[in-house]
Coordinates of C-alpha atoms in Angstrom, one line a residue:
Chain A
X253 CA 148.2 -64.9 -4.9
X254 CA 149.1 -62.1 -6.7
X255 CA 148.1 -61.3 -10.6
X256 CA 150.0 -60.0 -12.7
X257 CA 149.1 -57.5 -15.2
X258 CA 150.8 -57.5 -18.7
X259 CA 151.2 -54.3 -20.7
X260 CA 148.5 -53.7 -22.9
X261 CA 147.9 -50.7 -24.9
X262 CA 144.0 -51.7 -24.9
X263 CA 144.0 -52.2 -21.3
X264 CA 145.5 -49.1 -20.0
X265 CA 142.3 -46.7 -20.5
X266 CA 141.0 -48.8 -17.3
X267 CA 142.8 -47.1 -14.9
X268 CA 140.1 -44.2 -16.4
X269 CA 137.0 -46.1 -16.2
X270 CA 134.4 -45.6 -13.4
X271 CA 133.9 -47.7 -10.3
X272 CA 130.9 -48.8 -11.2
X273 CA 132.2 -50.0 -14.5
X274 CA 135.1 -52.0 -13.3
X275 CA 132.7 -53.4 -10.5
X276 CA 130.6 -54.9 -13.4
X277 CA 133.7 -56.1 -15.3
X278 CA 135.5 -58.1 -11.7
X279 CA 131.6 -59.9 -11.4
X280 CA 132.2 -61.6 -15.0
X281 CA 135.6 -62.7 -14.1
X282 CA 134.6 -63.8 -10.3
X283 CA 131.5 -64.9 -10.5
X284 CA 129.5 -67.6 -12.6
X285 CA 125.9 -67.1 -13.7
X286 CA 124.5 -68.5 -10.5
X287 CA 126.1 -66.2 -8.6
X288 CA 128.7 -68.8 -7.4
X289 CA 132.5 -68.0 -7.4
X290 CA 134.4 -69.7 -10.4
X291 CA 136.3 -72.5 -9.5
X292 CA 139.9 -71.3 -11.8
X293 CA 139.0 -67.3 -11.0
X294 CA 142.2 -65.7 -8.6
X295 CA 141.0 -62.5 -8.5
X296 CA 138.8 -62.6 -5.9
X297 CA 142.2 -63.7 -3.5
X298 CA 144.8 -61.6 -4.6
X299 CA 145.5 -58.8 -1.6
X300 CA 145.4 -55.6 -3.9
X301 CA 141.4 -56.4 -5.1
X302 CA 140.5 -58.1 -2.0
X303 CA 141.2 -54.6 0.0
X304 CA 140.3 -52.1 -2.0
X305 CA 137.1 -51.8 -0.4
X306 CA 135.3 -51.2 -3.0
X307 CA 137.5 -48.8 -4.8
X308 CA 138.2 -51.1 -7.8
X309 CA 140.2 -47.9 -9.3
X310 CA 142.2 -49.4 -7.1
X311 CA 142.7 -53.0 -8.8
X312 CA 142.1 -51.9 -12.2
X313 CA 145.6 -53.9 -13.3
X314 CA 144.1 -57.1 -11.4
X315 CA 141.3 -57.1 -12.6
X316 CA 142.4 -56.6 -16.4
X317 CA 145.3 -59.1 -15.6
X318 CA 143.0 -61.6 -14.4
X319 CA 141.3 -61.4 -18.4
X320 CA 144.2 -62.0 -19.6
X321 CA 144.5 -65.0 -17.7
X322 CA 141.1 -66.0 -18.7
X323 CA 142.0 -64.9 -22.5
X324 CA 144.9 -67.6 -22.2
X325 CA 145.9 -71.6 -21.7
X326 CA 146.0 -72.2 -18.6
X327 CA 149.2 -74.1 -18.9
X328 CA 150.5 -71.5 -21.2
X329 CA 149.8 -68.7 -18.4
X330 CA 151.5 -70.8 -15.9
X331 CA 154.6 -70.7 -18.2
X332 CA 154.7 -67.5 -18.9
X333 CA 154.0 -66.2 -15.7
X334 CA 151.0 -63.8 -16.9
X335 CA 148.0 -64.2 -19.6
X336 CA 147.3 -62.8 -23.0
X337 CA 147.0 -59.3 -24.7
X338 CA 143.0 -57.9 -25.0
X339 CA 143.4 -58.0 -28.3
X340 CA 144.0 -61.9 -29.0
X341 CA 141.0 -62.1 -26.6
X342 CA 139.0 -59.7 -28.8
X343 CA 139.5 -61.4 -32.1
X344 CA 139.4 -65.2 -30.3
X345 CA 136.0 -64.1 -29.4
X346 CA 135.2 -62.3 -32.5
X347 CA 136.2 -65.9 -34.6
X348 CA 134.3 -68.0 -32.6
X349 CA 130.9 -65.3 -32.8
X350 CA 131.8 -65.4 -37.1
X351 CA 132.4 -61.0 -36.7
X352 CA 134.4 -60.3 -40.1
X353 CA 136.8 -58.3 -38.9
X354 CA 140.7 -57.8 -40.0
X355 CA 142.9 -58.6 -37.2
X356 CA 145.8 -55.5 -38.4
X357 CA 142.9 -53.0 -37.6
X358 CA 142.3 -51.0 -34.5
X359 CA 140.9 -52.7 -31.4
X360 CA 138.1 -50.1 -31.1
X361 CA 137.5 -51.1 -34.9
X362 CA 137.0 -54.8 -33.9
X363 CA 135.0 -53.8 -31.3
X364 CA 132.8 -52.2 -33.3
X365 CA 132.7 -55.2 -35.6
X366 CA 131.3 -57.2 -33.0
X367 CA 128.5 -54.8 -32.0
X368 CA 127.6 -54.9 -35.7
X369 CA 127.4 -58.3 -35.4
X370 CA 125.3 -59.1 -32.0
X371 CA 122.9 -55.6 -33.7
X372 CA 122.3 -57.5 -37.0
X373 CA 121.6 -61.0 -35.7
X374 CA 119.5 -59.5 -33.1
X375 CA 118.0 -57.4 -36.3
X376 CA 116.2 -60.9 -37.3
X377 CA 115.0 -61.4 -34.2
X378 CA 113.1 -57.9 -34.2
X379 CA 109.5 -56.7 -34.1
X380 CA 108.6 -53.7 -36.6
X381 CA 108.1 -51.6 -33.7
X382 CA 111.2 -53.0 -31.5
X383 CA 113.2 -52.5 -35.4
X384 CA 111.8 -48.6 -35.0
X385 CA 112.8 -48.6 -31.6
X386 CA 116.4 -49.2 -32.3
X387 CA 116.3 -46.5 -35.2
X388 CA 115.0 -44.0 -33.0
X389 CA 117.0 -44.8 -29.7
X390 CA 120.5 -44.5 -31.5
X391 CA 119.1 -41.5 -33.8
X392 CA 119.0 -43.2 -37.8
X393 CA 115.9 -41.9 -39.7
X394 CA 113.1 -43.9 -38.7
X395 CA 111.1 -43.9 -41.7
X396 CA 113.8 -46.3 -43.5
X397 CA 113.0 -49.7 -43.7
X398 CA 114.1 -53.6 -44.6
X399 CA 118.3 -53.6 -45.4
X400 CA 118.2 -49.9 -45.8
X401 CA 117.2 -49.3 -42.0
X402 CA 119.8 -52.3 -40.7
X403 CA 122.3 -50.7 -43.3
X404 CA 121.2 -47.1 -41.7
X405 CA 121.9 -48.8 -38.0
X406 CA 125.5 -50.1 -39.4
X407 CA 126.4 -47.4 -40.5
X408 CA 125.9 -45.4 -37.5
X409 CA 127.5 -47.6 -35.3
X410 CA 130.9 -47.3 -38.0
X411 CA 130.7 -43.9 -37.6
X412 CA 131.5 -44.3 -34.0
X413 CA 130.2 -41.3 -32.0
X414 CA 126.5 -41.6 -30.4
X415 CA 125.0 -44.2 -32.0
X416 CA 128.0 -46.9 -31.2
X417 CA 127.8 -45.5 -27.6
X418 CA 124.3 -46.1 -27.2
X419 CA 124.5 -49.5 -29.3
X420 CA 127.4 -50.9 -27.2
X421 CA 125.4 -49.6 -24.0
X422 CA 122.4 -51.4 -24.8
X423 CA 124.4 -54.3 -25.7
X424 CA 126.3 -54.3 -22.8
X425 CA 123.1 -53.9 -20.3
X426 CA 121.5 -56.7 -21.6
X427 CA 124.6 -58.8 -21.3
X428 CA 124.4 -57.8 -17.5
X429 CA 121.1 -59.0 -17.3
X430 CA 121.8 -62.0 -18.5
X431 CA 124.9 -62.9 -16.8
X432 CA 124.4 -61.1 -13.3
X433 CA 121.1 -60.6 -13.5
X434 CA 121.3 -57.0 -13.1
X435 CA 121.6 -53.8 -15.7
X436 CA 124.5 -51.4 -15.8
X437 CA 123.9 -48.0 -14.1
X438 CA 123.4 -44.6 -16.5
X439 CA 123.1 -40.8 -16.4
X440 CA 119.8 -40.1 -17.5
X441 CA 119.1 -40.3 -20.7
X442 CA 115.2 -41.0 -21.9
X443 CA 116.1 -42.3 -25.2
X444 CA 118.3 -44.7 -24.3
X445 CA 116.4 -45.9 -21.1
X446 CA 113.1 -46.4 -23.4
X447 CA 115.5 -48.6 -25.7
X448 CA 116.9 -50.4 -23.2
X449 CA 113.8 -51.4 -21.9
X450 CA 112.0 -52.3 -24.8
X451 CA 115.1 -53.9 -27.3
X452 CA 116.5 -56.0 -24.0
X453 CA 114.3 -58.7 -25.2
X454 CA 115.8 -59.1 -29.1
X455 CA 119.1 -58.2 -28.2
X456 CA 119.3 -60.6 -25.2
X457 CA 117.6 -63.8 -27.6
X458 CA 120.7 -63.1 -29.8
X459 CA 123.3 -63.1 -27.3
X460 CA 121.6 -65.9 -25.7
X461 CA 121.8 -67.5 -29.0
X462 CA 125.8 -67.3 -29.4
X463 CA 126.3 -68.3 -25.3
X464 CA 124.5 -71.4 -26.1
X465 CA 126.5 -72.0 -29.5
X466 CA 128.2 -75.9 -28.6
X467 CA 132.0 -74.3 -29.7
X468 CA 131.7 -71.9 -26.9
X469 CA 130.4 -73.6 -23.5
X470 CA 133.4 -73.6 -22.7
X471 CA 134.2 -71.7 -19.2
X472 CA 136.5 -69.1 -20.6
X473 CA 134.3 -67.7 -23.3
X474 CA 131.4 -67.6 -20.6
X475 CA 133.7 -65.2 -19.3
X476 CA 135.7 -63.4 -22.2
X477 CA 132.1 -62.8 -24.5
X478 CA 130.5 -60.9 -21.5
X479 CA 133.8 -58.9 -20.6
X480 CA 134.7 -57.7 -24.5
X481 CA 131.6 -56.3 -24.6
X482 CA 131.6 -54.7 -21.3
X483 CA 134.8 -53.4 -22.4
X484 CA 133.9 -52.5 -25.7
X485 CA 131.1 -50.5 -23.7
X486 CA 133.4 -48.5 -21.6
X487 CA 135.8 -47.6 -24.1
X488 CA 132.8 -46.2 -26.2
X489 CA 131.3 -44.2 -22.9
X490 CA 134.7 -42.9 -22.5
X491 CA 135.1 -41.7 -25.8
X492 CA 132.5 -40.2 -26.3
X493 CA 132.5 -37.3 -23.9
X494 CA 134.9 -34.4 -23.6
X495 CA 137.1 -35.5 -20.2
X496 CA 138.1 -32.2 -19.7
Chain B
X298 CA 158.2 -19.4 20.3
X299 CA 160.3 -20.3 18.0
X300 CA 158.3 -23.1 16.4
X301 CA 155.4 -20.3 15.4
X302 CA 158.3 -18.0 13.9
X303 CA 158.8 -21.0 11.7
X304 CA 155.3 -22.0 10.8
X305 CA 153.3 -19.0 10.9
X306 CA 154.0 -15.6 8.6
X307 CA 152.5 -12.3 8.7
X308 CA 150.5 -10.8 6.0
X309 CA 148.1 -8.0 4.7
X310 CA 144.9 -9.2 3.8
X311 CA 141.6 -6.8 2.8
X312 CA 139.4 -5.1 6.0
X313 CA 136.1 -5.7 3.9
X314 CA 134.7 -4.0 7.2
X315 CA 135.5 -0.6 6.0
X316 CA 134.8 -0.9 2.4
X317 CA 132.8 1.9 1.2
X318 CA 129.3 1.4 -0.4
X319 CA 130.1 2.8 -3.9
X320 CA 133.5 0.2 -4.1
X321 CA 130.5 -2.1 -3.0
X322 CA 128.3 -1.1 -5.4
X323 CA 131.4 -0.3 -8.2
X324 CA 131.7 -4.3 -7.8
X325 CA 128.7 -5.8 -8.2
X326 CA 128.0 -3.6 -11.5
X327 CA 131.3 -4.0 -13.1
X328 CA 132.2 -0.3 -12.3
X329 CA 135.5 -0.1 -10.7
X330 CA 138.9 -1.6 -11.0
X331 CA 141.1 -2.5 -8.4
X332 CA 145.0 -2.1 -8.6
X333 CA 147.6 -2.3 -6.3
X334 CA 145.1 -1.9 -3.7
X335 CA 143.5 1.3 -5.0
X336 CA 140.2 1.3 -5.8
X337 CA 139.7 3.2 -9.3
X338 CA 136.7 4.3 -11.4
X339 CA 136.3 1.9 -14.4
X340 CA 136.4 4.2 -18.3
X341 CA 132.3 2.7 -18.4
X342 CA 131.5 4.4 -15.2
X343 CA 131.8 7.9 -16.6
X344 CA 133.8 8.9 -13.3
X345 CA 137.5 9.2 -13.0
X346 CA 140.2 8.9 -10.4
X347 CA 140.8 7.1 -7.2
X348 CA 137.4 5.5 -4.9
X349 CA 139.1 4.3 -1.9
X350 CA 142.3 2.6 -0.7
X351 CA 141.6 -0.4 0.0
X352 CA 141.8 -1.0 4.2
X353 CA 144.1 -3.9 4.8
X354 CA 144.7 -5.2 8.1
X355 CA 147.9 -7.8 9.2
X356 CA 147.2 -11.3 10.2
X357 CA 149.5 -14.5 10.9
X358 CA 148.9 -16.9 8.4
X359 CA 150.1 -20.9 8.5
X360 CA 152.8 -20.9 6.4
X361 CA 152.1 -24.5 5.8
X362 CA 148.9 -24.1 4.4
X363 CA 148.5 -24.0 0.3
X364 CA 147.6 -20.8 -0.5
X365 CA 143.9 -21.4 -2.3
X366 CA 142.8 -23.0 1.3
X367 CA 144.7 -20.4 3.3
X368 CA 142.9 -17.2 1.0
X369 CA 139.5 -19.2 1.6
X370 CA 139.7 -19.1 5.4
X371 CA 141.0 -15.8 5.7
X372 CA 137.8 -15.0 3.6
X373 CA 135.7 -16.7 5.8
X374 CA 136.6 -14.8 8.4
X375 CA 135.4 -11.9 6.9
X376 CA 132.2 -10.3 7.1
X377 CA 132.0 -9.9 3.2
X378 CA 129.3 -8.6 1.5
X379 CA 127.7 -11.2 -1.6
X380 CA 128.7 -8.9 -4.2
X381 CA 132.6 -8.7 -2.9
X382 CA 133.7 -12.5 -2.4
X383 CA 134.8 -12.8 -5.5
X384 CA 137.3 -10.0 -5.4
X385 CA 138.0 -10.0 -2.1
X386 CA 139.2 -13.6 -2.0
X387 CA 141.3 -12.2 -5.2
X388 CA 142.9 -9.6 -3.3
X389 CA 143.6 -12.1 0.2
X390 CA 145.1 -15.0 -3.3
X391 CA 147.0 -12.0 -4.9
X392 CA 148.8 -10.8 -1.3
X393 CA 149.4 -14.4 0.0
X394 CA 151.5 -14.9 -3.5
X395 CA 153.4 -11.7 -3.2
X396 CA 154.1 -11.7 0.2
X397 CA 155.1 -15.1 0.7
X398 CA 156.9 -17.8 -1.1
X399 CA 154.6 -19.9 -2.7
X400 CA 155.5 -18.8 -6.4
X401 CA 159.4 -19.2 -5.9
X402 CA 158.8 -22.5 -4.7
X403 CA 156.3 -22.7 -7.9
X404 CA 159.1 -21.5 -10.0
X405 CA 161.7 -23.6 -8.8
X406 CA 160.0 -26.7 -9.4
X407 CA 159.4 -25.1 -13.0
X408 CA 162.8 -24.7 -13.1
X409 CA 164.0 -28.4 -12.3
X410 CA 162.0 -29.2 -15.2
X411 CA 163.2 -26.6 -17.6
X412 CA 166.9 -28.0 -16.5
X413 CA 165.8 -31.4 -17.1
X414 CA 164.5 -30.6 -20.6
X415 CA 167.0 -28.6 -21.5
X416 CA 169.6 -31.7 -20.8
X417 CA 167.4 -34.4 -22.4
X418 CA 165.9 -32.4 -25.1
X419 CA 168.8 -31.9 -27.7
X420 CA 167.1 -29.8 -29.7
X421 CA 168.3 -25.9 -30.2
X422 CA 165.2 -24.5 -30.5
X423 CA 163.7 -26.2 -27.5
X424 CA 166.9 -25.3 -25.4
X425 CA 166.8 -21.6 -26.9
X426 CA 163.0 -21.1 -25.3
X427 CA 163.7 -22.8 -22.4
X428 CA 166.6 -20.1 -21.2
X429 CA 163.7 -17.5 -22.5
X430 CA 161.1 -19.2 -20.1
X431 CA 164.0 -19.5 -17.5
X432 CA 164.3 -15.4 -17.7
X433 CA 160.7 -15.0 -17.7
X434 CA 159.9 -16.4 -14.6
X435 CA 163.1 -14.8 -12.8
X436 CA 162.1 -11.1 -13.7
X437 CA 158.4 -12.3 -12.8
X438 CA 159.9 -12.9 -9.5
X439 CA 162.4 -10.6 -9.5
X440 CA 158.9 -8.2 -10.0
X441 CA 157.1 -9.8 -7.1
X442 CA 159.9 -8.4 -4.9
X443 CA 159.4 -5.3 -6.1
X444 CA 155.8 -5.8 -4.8
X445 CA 156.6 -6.5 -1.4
X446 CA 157.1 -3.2 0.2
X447 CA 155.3 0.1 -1.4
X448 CA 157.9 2.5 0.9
X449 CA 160.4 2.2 -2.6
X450 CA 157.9 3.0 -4.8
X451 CA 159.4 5.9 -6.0
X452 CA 162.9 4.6 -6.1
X453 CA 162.2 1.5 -8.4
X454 CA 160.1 3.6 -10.6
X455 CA 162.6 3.5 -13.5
X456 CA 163.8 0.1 -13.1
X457 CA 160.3 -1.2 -12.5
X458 CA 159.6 1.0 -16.0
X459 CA 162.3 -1.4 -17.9
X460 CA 161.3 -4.7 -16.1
X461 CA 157.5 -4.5 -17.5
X462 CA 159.1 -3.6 -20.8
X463 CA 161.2 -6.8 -20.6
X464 CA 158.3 -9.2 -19.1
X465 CA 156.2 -8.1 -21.8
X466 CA 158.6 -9.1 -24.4
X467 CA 159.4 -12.9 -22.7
X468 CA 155.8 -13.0 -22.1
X469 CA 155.1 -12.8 -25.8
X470 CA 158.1 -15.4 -26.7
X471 CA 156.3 -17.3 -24.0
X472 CA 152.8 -17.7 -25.3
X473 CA 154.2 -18.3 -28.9
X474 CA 156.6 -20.9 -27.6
X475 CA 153.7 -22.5 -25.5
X476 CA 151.4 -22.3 -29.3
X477 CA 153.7 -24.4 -30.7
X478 CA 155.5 -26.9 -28.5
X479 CA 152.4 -29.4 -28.1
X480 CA 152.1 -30.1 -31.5
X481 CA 156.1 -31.5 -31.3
X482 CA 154.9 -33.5 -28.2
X483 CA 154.4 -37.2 -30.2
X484 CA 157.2 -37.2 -32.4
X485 CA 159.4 -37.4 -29.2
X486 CA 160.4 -39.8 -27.4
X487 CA 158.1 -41.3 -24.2
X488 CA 160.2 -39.6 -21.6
X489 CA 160.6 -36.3 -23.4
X490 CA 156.6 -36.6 -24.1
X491 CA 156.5 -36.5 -20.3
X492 CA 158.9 -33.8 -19.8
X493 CA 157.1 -31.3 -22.8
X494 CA 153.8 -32.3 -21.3
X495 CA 154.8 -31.4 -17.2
X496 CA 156.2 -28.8 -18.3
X497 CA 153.2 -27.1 -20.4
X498 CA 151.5 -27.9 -17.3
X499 CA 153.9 -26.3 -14.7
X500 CA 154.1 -23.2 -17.2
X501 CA 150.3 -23.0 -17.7
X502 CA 149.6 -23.1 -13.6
X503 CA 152.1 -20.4 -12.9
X504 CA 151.0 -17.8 -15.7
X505 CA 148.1 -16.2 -13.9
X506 CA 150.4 -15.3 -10.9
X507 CA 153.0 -13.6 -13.2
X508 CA 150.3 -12.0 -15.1
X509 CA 148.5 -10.8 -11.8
X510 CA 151.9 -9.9 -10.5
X511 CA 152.9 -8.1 -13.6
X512 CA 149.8 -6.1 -13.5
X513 CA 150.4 -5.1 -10.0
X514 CA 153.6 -4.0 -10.8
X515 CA 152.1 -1.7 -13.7
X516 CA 149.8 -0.2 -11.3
X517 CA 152.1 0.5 -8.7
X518 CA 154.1 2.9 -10.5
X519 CA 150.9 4.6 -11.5
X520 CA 150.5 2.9 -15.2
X521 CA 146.9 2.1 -14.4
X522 CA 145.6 2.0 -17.8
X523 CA 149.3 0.1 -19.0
X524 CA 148.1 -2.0 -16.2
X525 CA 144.5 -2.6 -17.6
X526 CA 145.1 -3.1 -20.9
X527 CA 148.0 -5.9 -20.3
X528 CA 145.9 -7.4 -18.1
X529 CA 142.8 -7.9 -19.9
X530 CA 145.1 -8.8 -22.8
X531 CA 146.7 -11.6 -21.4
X532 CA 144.3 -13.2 -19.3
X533 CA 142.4 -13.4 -23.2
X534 CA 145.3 -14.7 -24.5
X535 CA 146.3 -17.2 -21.4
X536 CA 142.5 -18.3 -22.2
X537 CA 143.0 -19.1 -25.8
X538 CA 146.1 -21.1 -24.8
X539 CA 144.4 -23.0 -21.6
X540 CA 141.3 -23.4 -24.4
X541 CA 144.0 -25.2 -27.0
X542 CA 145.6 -27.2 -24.3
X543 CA 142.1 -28.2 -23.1
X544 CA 141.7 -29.8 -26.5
X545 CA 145.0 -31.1 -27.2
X546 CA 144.6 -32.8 -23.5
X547 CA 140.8 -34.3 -25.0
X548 CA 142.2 -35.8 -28.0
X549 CA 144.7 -37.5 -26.2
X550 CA 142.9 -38.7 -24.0
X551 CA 140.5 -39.9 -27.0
X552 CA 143.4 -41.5 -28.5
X553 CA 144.9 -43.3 -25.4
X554 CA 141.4 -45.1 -24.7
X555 CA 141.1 -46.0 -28.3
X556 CA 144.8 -47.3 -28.7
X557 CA 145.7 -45.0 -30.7
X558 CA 148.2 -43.4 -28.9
X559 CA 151.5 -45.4 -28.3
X560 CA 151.3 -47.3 -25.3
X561 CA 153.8 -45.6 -22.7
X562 CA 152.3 -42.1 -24.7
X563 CA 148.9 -43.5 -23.2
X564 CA 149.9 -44.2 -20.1
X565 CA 151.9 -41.3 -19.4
X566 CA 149.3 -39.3 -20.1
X567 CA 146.5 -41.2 -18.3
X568 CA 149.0 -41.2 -15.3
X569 CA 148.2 -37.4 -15.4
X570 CA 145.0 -37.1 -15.7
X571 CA 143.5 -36.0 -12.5
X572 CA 146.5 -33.5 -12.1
X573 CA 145.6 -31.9 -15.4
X574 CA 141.7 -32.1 -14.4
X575 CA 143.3 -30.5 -11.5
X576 CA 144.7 -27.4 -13.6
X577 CA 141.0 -26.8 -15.5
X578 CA 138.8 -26.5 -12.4
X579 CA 141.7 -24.6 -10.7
X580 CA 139.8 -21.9 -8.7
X581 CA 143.0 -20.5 -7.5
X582 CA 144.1 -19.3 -11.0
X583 CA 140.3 -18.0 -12.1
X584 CA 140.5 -15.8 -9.3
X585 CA 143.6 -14.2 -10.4
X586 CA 142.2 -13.2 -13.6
X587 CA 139.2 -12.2 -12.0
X588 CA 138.5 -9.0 -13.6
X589 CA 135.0 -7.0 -11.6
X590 CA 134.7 -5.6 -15.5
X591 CA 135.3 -9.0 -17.3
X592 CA 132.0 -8.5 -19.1
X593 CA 132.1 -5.0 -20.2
X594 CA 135.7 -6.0 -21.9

């Protein structure tokens, strides 16, 4: 069975993304939280990702055609012959997780709408000290407190730069956790390893809190929640740092 | 027999064996130049005139081989001193480009490009720079010849003489030309994206041999300081370009992982990614502008 990937202008920057990265990604899609393979996943059989022997460089269209698959009807798929664009996936997840965001705008803009989101709900769910934490791991002044400090965290992460690299890469670590029961692999960085380690427990009640929402038990956004913000992760690692 | 006649080619590469200890020393302190395999006094050294001729002895070389892996195994075998690798891997790169035919092939594949913009690319300007471009590279090589045997030196003397005068002048059209053409690069169409962006790269991988052949040229009919002052001018200037094209190449890159860049943009350009990486760490071209004075300029 092959999969086929359609065109997607959010997609493409894939073929870019690290090994590790795309390793993390192909576990959502494959594998359920147990560890077991997911009954409607194809991934894991078509011939390009089954030999790439590790090289998932390799399979990066599979493995992004096989979200779109997830992202669509599975009788609507079968029709068309191939899935759904990232960004219908992006804002169907960003709906059901209530993110205000304005469809016409940028993908990396919605993304960053959702990581305001998971930050602020996980915001309520903060110790003082886990709150000062998160100021000082994605660099806001630490001596701001109440709304101005969570308006201070906002607005870093709409900035973009940094901050929203470190706030999706905690985000995204915890998700791992959570879902394969294993963190994401960094360069060295102290700040963000203390954060990690200390804000996994907020951050990881809140996303627990929107997995266990009723309107999304469903398989597919057990799948699509983890792999938007694993994407929205490595588009922000990728942006942030001079390629060349 | 007449397989290794095809294969294998004979050139002169450095004897670092018989190098004397002030070239040596000249090296490691900045105090020499080196032109047309003539050792010189550097202007900071407070000496004048000529060190040593550089020994060169003839090897057979696999014609097969690219010429960055070919200069690095000749150096190998050499019993260089620490202070010398540097220039004496230069000198093996710079005689394995004049004496064989790595930068026609170079220029002919720049040429198949410049034909294929100049068809598709119906703009007059464009066209106009790429017949400049065109006549750059053909006196560059039409200069390398020069460069292969030093028995005519005295007889191309004068036609050397007006050959610099013209590669200076496309040289300058060149650099201006290569200023400006990225910033018409996304308000083309997809496949003329891809042409102007090859072609930038093409151009920007073959300058350092025509500026190391041009300053060969210089000092071979004795314009040693010409030959200085070019140089260290337009490996600057080839910097500053390399610097802007390094950041055009970031942005893009920026704006083809955000979605901001048109989709076949994106992928055109992501498709070309490791070959541009590829141009940046290029070792082969660093050594050509390898100055031993870089940092007393």
């Amino acid at each position: 069975m092959t999969i086929k990937y359609r065109e997607d202008p959010d997609l493409n920057f894939l073929m870019s993304c690290e090994n590790d990265d795309l390793n993390t990604l192909a576990t959502y899609l494959i594998k359920d939280k147990d560890g077991k393979s997911r009954f409607s996943e194809e991934l894991s059989n078509d011939p390009t990702y089954k030999y790439c022997n590790g090289n998932y460089q390799k399979a990066w269209q599979q493995i992004a055609g096989e979200l779109q698959l997830f992202g669509g009807d599975t009788l609507a798929n079968t029709i068309r012959g191939h899935g759904v664009l990232y960004k219908d996936i992006l804002c169907d997840v960003c709906d059901k997780l209530k993110v205000n965001y304005n469809r016409k705008q940028e993908t990396s803009q919605i993304e960053s709408y959702l990581l305001q989101k998971i930050i602020s709900d996980s915001w309520e769910k903060m110790e003082e000290s886990e709150r000062k934490e998160l100021l000082n791991t994605i660099g806001v002044d630490g001596n701001l407190v109440g709304a101005a400090a969570l308006g201070g965290v906002i607005g870093a992460i709409k900035l973009g730069g940094f901050a929203a690299y470190k706030t999706s890469a905690l985000i995204a670590n915890t998700i791992a956790k959570l879902v394969i029961g294993k963190g994401l692999k960094f360069a060295a960085n102290a700040a963000l390893m203390r954060g990690i380690a200390v804000l996994a427990g907020p951050i990881g009640i809140a996303i627990g809190a929107f997995m266990a929402l009723p309107s999304i038990t469903g398989v597919a956004y057990r799948v699509t929640i983890p792999c938007v913000i694993h994407i929205a992760y490595m588009r922000q690692k990728l942006i942030n740092k001079e390629r060349f | 027999m007449s397989q290794n006649h095809n294969i294998y080619t004979k050139v002169w590469i450095l004897d670092t064996d018989n190098l004397k200890q002030e070239v040596i020393n000249g090296l490691n302190n900045g105090m020499v130049n080196v032109y047309d395999g003539v050792v010189y006094w550097a202007k900071q050294s407070g000496n004048k005139g000529i060190i040593q001729h550089l020994p060169f002895k003839e090897i057979a070389i696999d014609k097969t081989d690219d010429v960055m892996s070919l200069a690095k195994s000749i150096q190998g075998l050499e019993a260089t001193t620490l202070g010398v690798v540097g220039l004496s891997t230069c000198i093996i790169l710079g005689a394995l480009i004049i004496q064989t035919q790595y930068l026609s092939s170079k220029i002919d594949k720049l040429q198949e490009t410049i034909d294929t913009v100049s068809v598709d690319v119906h703009s007059q300007n464009i066209i106009y720079y790429m017949d400049k471009i065109s006549s750059y590279f053909g006196a560059i090589e039409s200069a390398r010849i020069f460069l292969l045997d030093k028995s005519i030196k005295e007889e191309i003397k004068d036609i050397a003489t007006s050959l610099l005068a013209s590669i200076a002048c496309k040289r300058n059209e060149l650099f201006s030309f290569l200023d400006n053409i990225l910033s018409v690069a996304h308000v083309v169409s997809p496949k003329h994206y891809e042409l102007i962006v090859d072609f930038v790269h093409l151009v920007l991988d073959i300058l350092p041999k025509a500026i190391y052949i041009e300053k060969e040229l210089y000092a071979r009919v004795d314009k040693i300081n010409a030959a200085e002052f070019i140089f260290q001018e337009s490996r600057a200037h080839y910097a500053r370009l390399l610097n802007m094209y390094k950041s055009w190449c970031n942005q893009q890159y920026k704006d083809a992982i955000n979605g901001k860049l048109p989709q076949s943009y994106a992928t055109a350009f992501l498709q070309r990614e490791e070959k541009v990486d590829n141009l940046f760490k290029s070792k082969e071209n660093t050594l050509l502008l390898f100055s031993p004075n870089q940092n007393n300029t």
